[in-house]
């Protein structure tokens, strides 16, 4: 696979400035080719695991805690469980300055839970969804009016587990014609639609972190301060974790900071 990637892609940095082509810039075409070759780490199938009661707020994917499933205690000591499934859309497009950007939402301030928090479009899988890409693009249509026909779904990342053990699959899609997307947020769910540079989630600028304990382990929760059009946003928790991982895959390098603490069990005396 590495040899194939080397033939398809120029040397780092991953993406070059290339002339426009039909159906999106050549840069986005190369990116789509690269991401289609990406294979996430294997994870358990729903047929292999027993059912457990899971709860999540209103079927939407917002969580103050969330980590890649393979990095959690569930993967290390797999007590059998069947998490409910959800998907979020990491929708990338080329900004006016030539940078890669990702579409984000701010939840409505009138919501009873997680009001005003930043999230990726997405939600729980529903009967009739063919796959995770279907779930993510359907939810994006419902939340922000993004027509699924405009999104070129190219790959999925390793699932993340939310605080309530909802299995969240990040779906990476490419928006080739950004001018065709006219945000139409559902006011019951979304207060604002904005975008941020994807590479920001690899940099140590405007970032803080806090250590949290979850399921007997300690992890780092990352917080990114972002300002655009005189509005300030805090991107953190599950959303930040997914975007760090997405940026690492797209740019083929780790972040400039410790993504999470080395794994260790919290002793009883420390609890």
Short mmCIF file of N, CA, C and O in Angstrom, two decimals, residues 62-119:
data_model
loop_
_atom_site.label_atom_id
_atom_site.label_comp_id
_atom_site.label_asym_id
_atom_site.label_seq_id
_atom_site.Cartn_x
_atom_site.Cartn_y
_atom_site.Cartn_z
N UNK A 62 -22.63 14.29 20.55
CA UNK A 62 -21.92 15.32 21.29
C UNK A 62 -21.47 14.69 22.59
O UNK A 62 -22.29 14.13 23.31
N UNK A 63 -20.21 14.75 22.90
CA UNK A 63 -19.73 14.15 24.14
C UNK A 63 -18.50 14.88 24.63
O UNK A 63 -17.64 15.28 23.85
N UNK A 64 -18.44 15.07 25.95
CA UNK A 64 -17.28 15.71 26.55
C UNK A 64 -16.11 14.76 26.62
O UNK A 64 -14.98 15.19 26.83
N UNK A 65 -16.36 13.47 26.49
CA UNK A 65 -15.31 12.47 26.51
C UNK A 65 -15.51 11.55 25.32
O UNK A 65 -16.62 11.12 25.04
N UNK A 66 -14.43 11.24 24.62
CA UNK A 66 -14.52 10.31 23.51
C UNK A 66 -13.14 10.00 22.98
O UNK A 66 -12.33 10.89 22.79
N UNK A 67 -12.86 8.71 22.75
CA UNK A 67 -11.54 8.29 22.34
C UNK A 67 -11.63 7.20 21.28
O UNK A 67 -12.65 6.49 21.20
N UNK A 68 -10.57 7.06 20.50
CA UNK A 68 -10.52 5.97 19.53
C UNK A 68 -10.75 4.65 20.25
O UNK A 68 -10.18 4.39 21.31
N UNK A 69 -11.60 3.81 19.67
CA UNK A 69 -12.04 2.60 20.37
C UNK A 69 -10.87 1.70 20.75
O UNK A 69 -10.85 1.11 21.83
N UNK A 70 -9.85 1.59 19.88
CA UNK A 70 -8.74 0.69 20.17
C UNK A 70 -7.88 1.18 21.33
O UNK A 70 -7.09 0.42 21.89
N UNK A 71 -8.03 2.45 21.71
CA UNK A 71 -7.25 3.01 22.81
C UNK A 71 -7.97 2.97 24.14
O UNK A 71 -7.47 3.48 25.14
N UNK A 72 -9.16 2.39 24.17
CA UNK A 72 -9.96 2.42 25.39
C UNK A 72 -9.83 1.10 26.16
O UNK A 72 -9.41 0.07 25.60
N UNK A 73 -10.22 1.11 27.43
CA UNK A 73 -10.20 -0.13 28.21
C UNK A 73 -11.07 -1.23 27.62
O UNK A 73 -10.81 -2.40 27.83
N UNK A 74 -12.10 -0.85 26.85
CA UNK A 74 -12.96 -1.85 26.22
C UNK A 74 -12.15 -2.74 25.29
O UNK A 74 -12.32 -3.96 25.24
N UNK A 75 -11.21 -2.15 24.55
CA UNK A 75 -10.40 -2.92 23.60
C UNK A 75 -9.39 -3.79 24.33
O UNK A 75 -9.04 -4.88 23.86
N UNK A 76 -8.89 -3.33 25.46
CA UNK A 76 -7.86 -4.07 26.17
C UNK A 76 -8.42 -5.21 27.01
O UNK A 76 -7.78 -6.22 27.22
N UNK A 77 -9.61 -5.02 27.52
CA UNK A 77 -10.25 -6.03 28.36
C UNK A 77 -11.70 -6.16 27.91
O UNK A 77 -12.63 -5.69 28.56
N UNK A 78 -11.91 -6.74 26.73
CA UNK A 78 -13.20 -6.62 26.05
C UNK A 78 -14.33 -7.40 26.72
O UNK A 78 -14.59 -8.55 26.40
N UNK A 79 -15.00 -6.74 27.67
CA UNK A 79 -16.26 -7.29 28.15
C UNK A 79 -17.25 -7.12 27.01
O UNK A 79 -17.38 -6.03 26.45
N UNK A 80 -17.93 -8.16 26.66
CA UNK A 80 -18.75 -8.12 25.45
C UNK A 80 -19.90 -7.14 25.61
O UNK A 80 -20.61 -7.15 26.60
N UNK A 81 -20.07 -6.30 24.62
CA UNK A 81 -21.14 -5.32 24.63
C UNK A 81 -21.50 -4.97 23.20
O UNK A 81 -20.72 -5.19 22.28
N UNK A 82 -22.70 -4.46 23.01
CA UNK A 82 -23.13 -4.03 21.68
C UNK A 82 -23.47 -2.55 21.74
O UNK A 82 -24.59 -2.18 22.06
N UNK A 83 -22.52 -1.70 21.43
CA UNK A 83 -22.80 -0.27 21.46
C UNK A 83 -23.71 0.11 20.30
O UNK A 83 -23.63 -0.46 19.21
N UNK A 84 -24.59 1.04 20.54
CA UNK A 84 -25.36 1.58 19.43
C UNK A 84 -24.42 2.36 18.54
O UNK A 84 -23.40 2.89 18.97
N UNK A 85 -24.77 2.44 17.28
CA UNK A 85 -23.86 2.98 16.27
C UNK A 85 -24.32 4.35 15.81
O UNK A 85 -25.51 4.63 15.71
N UNK A 86 -23.36 5.20 15.54
CA UNK A 86 -23.62 6.52 15.00
C UNK A 86 -22.51 6.87 14.02
O UNK A 86 -21.49 6.18 13.96
N UNK A 87 -22.72 7.92 13.27
CA UNK A 87 -21.70 8.38 12.33
C UNK A 87 -21.71 9.90 12.28
O UNK A 87 -22.77 10.52 12.42
N UNK A 88 -20.54 10.47 12.11
CA UNK A 88 -20.42 11.92 11.93
C UNK A 88 -19.68 12.19 10.62
O UNK A 88 -18.88 11.37 10.16
N UNK A 89 -19.96 13.33 10.03
CA UNK A 89 -19.38 13.69 8.75
C UNK A 89 -18.24 14.69 8.94
O UNK A 89 -18.45 15.79 9.44
N UNK A 90 -17.04 14.27 8.56
CA UNK A 90 -15.89 15.16 8.50
C UNK A 90 -15.81 15.63 7.04
O UNK A 90 -15.19 14.99 6.19
N UNK A 91 -16.49 16.73 6.75
CA UNK A 91 -16.63 17.20 5.37
C UNK A 91 -15.54 18.23 5.07
O UNK A 91 -15.49 19.30 5.66
N UNK A 92 -14.65 17.89 4.14
CA UNK A 92 -13.50 18.73 3.80
C UNK A 92 -13.72 19.45 2.49
O UNK A 92 -14.33 18.92 1.55
N UNK A 93 -13.22 20.67 2.42
CA UNK A 93 -13.25 21.42 1.16
C UNK A 93 -12.03 22.33 1.11
O UNK A 93 -11.33 22.52 2.11
N UNK A 94 -11.78 22.88 -0.06
CA UNK A 94 -10.63 23.76 -0.26
C UNK A 94 -11.05 25.20 -0.05
O UNK A 94 -11.97 25.70 -0.71
N UNK A 95 -10.40 25.88 0.90
CA UNK A 95 -10.72 27.26 1.19
C UNK A 95 -10.15 28.22 0.15
O UNK A 95 -9.37 27.83 -0.71
N UNK A 96 -10.55 29.47 0.26
CA UNK A 96 -10.09 30.48 -0.69
C UNK A 96 -8.57 30.66 -0.66
O UNK A 96 -7.96 31.03 -1.65
N UNK A 97 -7.97 30.39 0.50
CA UNK A 97 -6.52 30.52 0.64
C UNK A 97 -5.78 29.25 0.24
O UNK A 97 -4.56 29.17 0.37
N UNK A 98 -6.53 28.24 -0.23
CA UNK A 98 -5.90 27.00 -0.66
C UNK A 98 -5.72 25.98 0.44
O UNK A 98 -5.12 24.92 0.21
N UNK A 99 -6.25 26.26 1.64
CA UNK A 99 -6.09 25.32 2.74
C UNK A 99 -7.28 24.37 2.79
O UNK A 99 -8.35 24.64 2.25
N UNK A 100 -7.07 23.23 3.44
CA UNK A 100 -8.17 22.29 3.63
C UNK A 100 -8.96 22.70 4.86
O UNK A 100 -8.38 22.96 5.92
N UNK A 101 -10.28 22.72 4.74
CA UNK A 101 -11.13 23.17 5.83
C UNK A 101 -12.22 22.13 6.09
O UNK A 101 -12.56 21.33 5.22
N UNK A 102 -12.75 22.16 7.32
CA UNK A 102 -13.76 21.20 7.72
C UNK A 102 -14.99 21.94 8.22
O UNK A 102 -14.89 22.98 8.87
N UNK A 103 -16.18 21.42 7.88
CA UNK A 103 -17.44 22.04 8.26
C UNK A 103 -17.82 21.61 9.68
O UNK A 103 -17.82 20.42 10.00
N UNK A 104 -18.18 22.60 10.51
CA UNK A 104 -18.57 22.36 11.89
C UNK A 104 -19.88 23.07 12.21
O UNK A 104 -20.29 23.97 11.47
N UNK A 105 -20.50 22.67 13.29
CA UNK A 105 -21.75 23.31 13.70
C UNK A 105 -21.66 23.71 15.17
O UNK A 105 -20.91 23.11 15.95
N UNK A 106 -22.44 24.71 15.53
CA UNK A 106 -22.64 25.06 16.93
C UNK A 106 -24.07 24.73 17.27
O UNK A 106 -25.01 25.20 16.62
N UNK A 107 -24.25 23.92 18.30
CA UNK A 107 -25.59 23.50 18.68
C UNK A 107 -26.41 24.67 19.21
O UNK A 107 -25.88 25.62 19.79
N UNK A 108 -27.71 24.59 19.01
CA UNK A 108 -28.60 25.66 19.42
C UNK A 108 -28.49 25.91 20.93
O UNK A 108 -28.40 24.96 21.72
N UNK A 109 -28.52 27.17 21.31
CA UNK A 109 -28.39 27.53 22.72
C UNK A 109 -29.63 27.16 23.52
O UNK A 109 -29.59 27.10 24.75
N UNK A 110 -30.75 26.89 22.84
CA UNK A 110 -31.98 26.54 23.53
C UNK A 110 -32.10 25.07 23.88
O UNK A 110 -33.06 24.68 24.55
N UNK A 111 -31.13 24.25 23.47
CA UNK A 111 -31.21 22.82 23.76
C UNK A 111 -30.95 22.57 25.24
O UNK A 111 -30.17 23.29 25.88
N UNK A 112 -31.59 21.55 25.77
CA UNK A 112 -31.46 21.28 27.21
C UNK A 112 -30.13 20.65 27.57
O UNK A 112 -29.68 20.74 28.71
N UNK A 113 -29.47 20.00 26.61
CA UNK A 113 -28.17 19.39 26.88
C UNK A 113 -27.17 19.80 25.80
O UNK A 113 -27.52 19.94 24.63
N UNK A 114 -25.93 19.98 26.21
CA UNK A 114 -24.83 20.32 25.29
C UNK A 114 -25.15 21.56 24.46
O UNK A 114 -24.70 21.70 23.31
N UNK A 115 -25.93 22.47 25.00
CA UNK A 115 -26.29 23.67 24.25
C UNK A 115 -25.06 24.52 23.97
O UNK A 115 -24.18 24.67 24.82
N UNK A 116 -24.98 25.04 22.76
CA UNK A 116 -23.89 25.92 22.38
C UNK A 116 -22.57 25.24 22.11
O UNK A 116 -21.59 25.92 21.79
N UNK A 117 -22.51 23.92 22.20
CA UNK A 117 -21.25 23.22 21.98
C UNK A 117 -21.03 22.97 20.49
O UNK A 117 -21.97 22.86 19.70
N UNK A 118 -19.76 22.86 20.11
CA UNK A 118 -19.39 22.61 18.72
C UNK A 118 -19.40 21.11 18.45
O UNK A 118 -18.94 20.31 19.27
N UNK A 119 -19.94 20.75 17.30
CA UNK A 119 -19.97 19.33 16.93
C UNK A 119 -19.85 19.19 15.42
O UNK A 119 -19.98 20.15 14.67
#
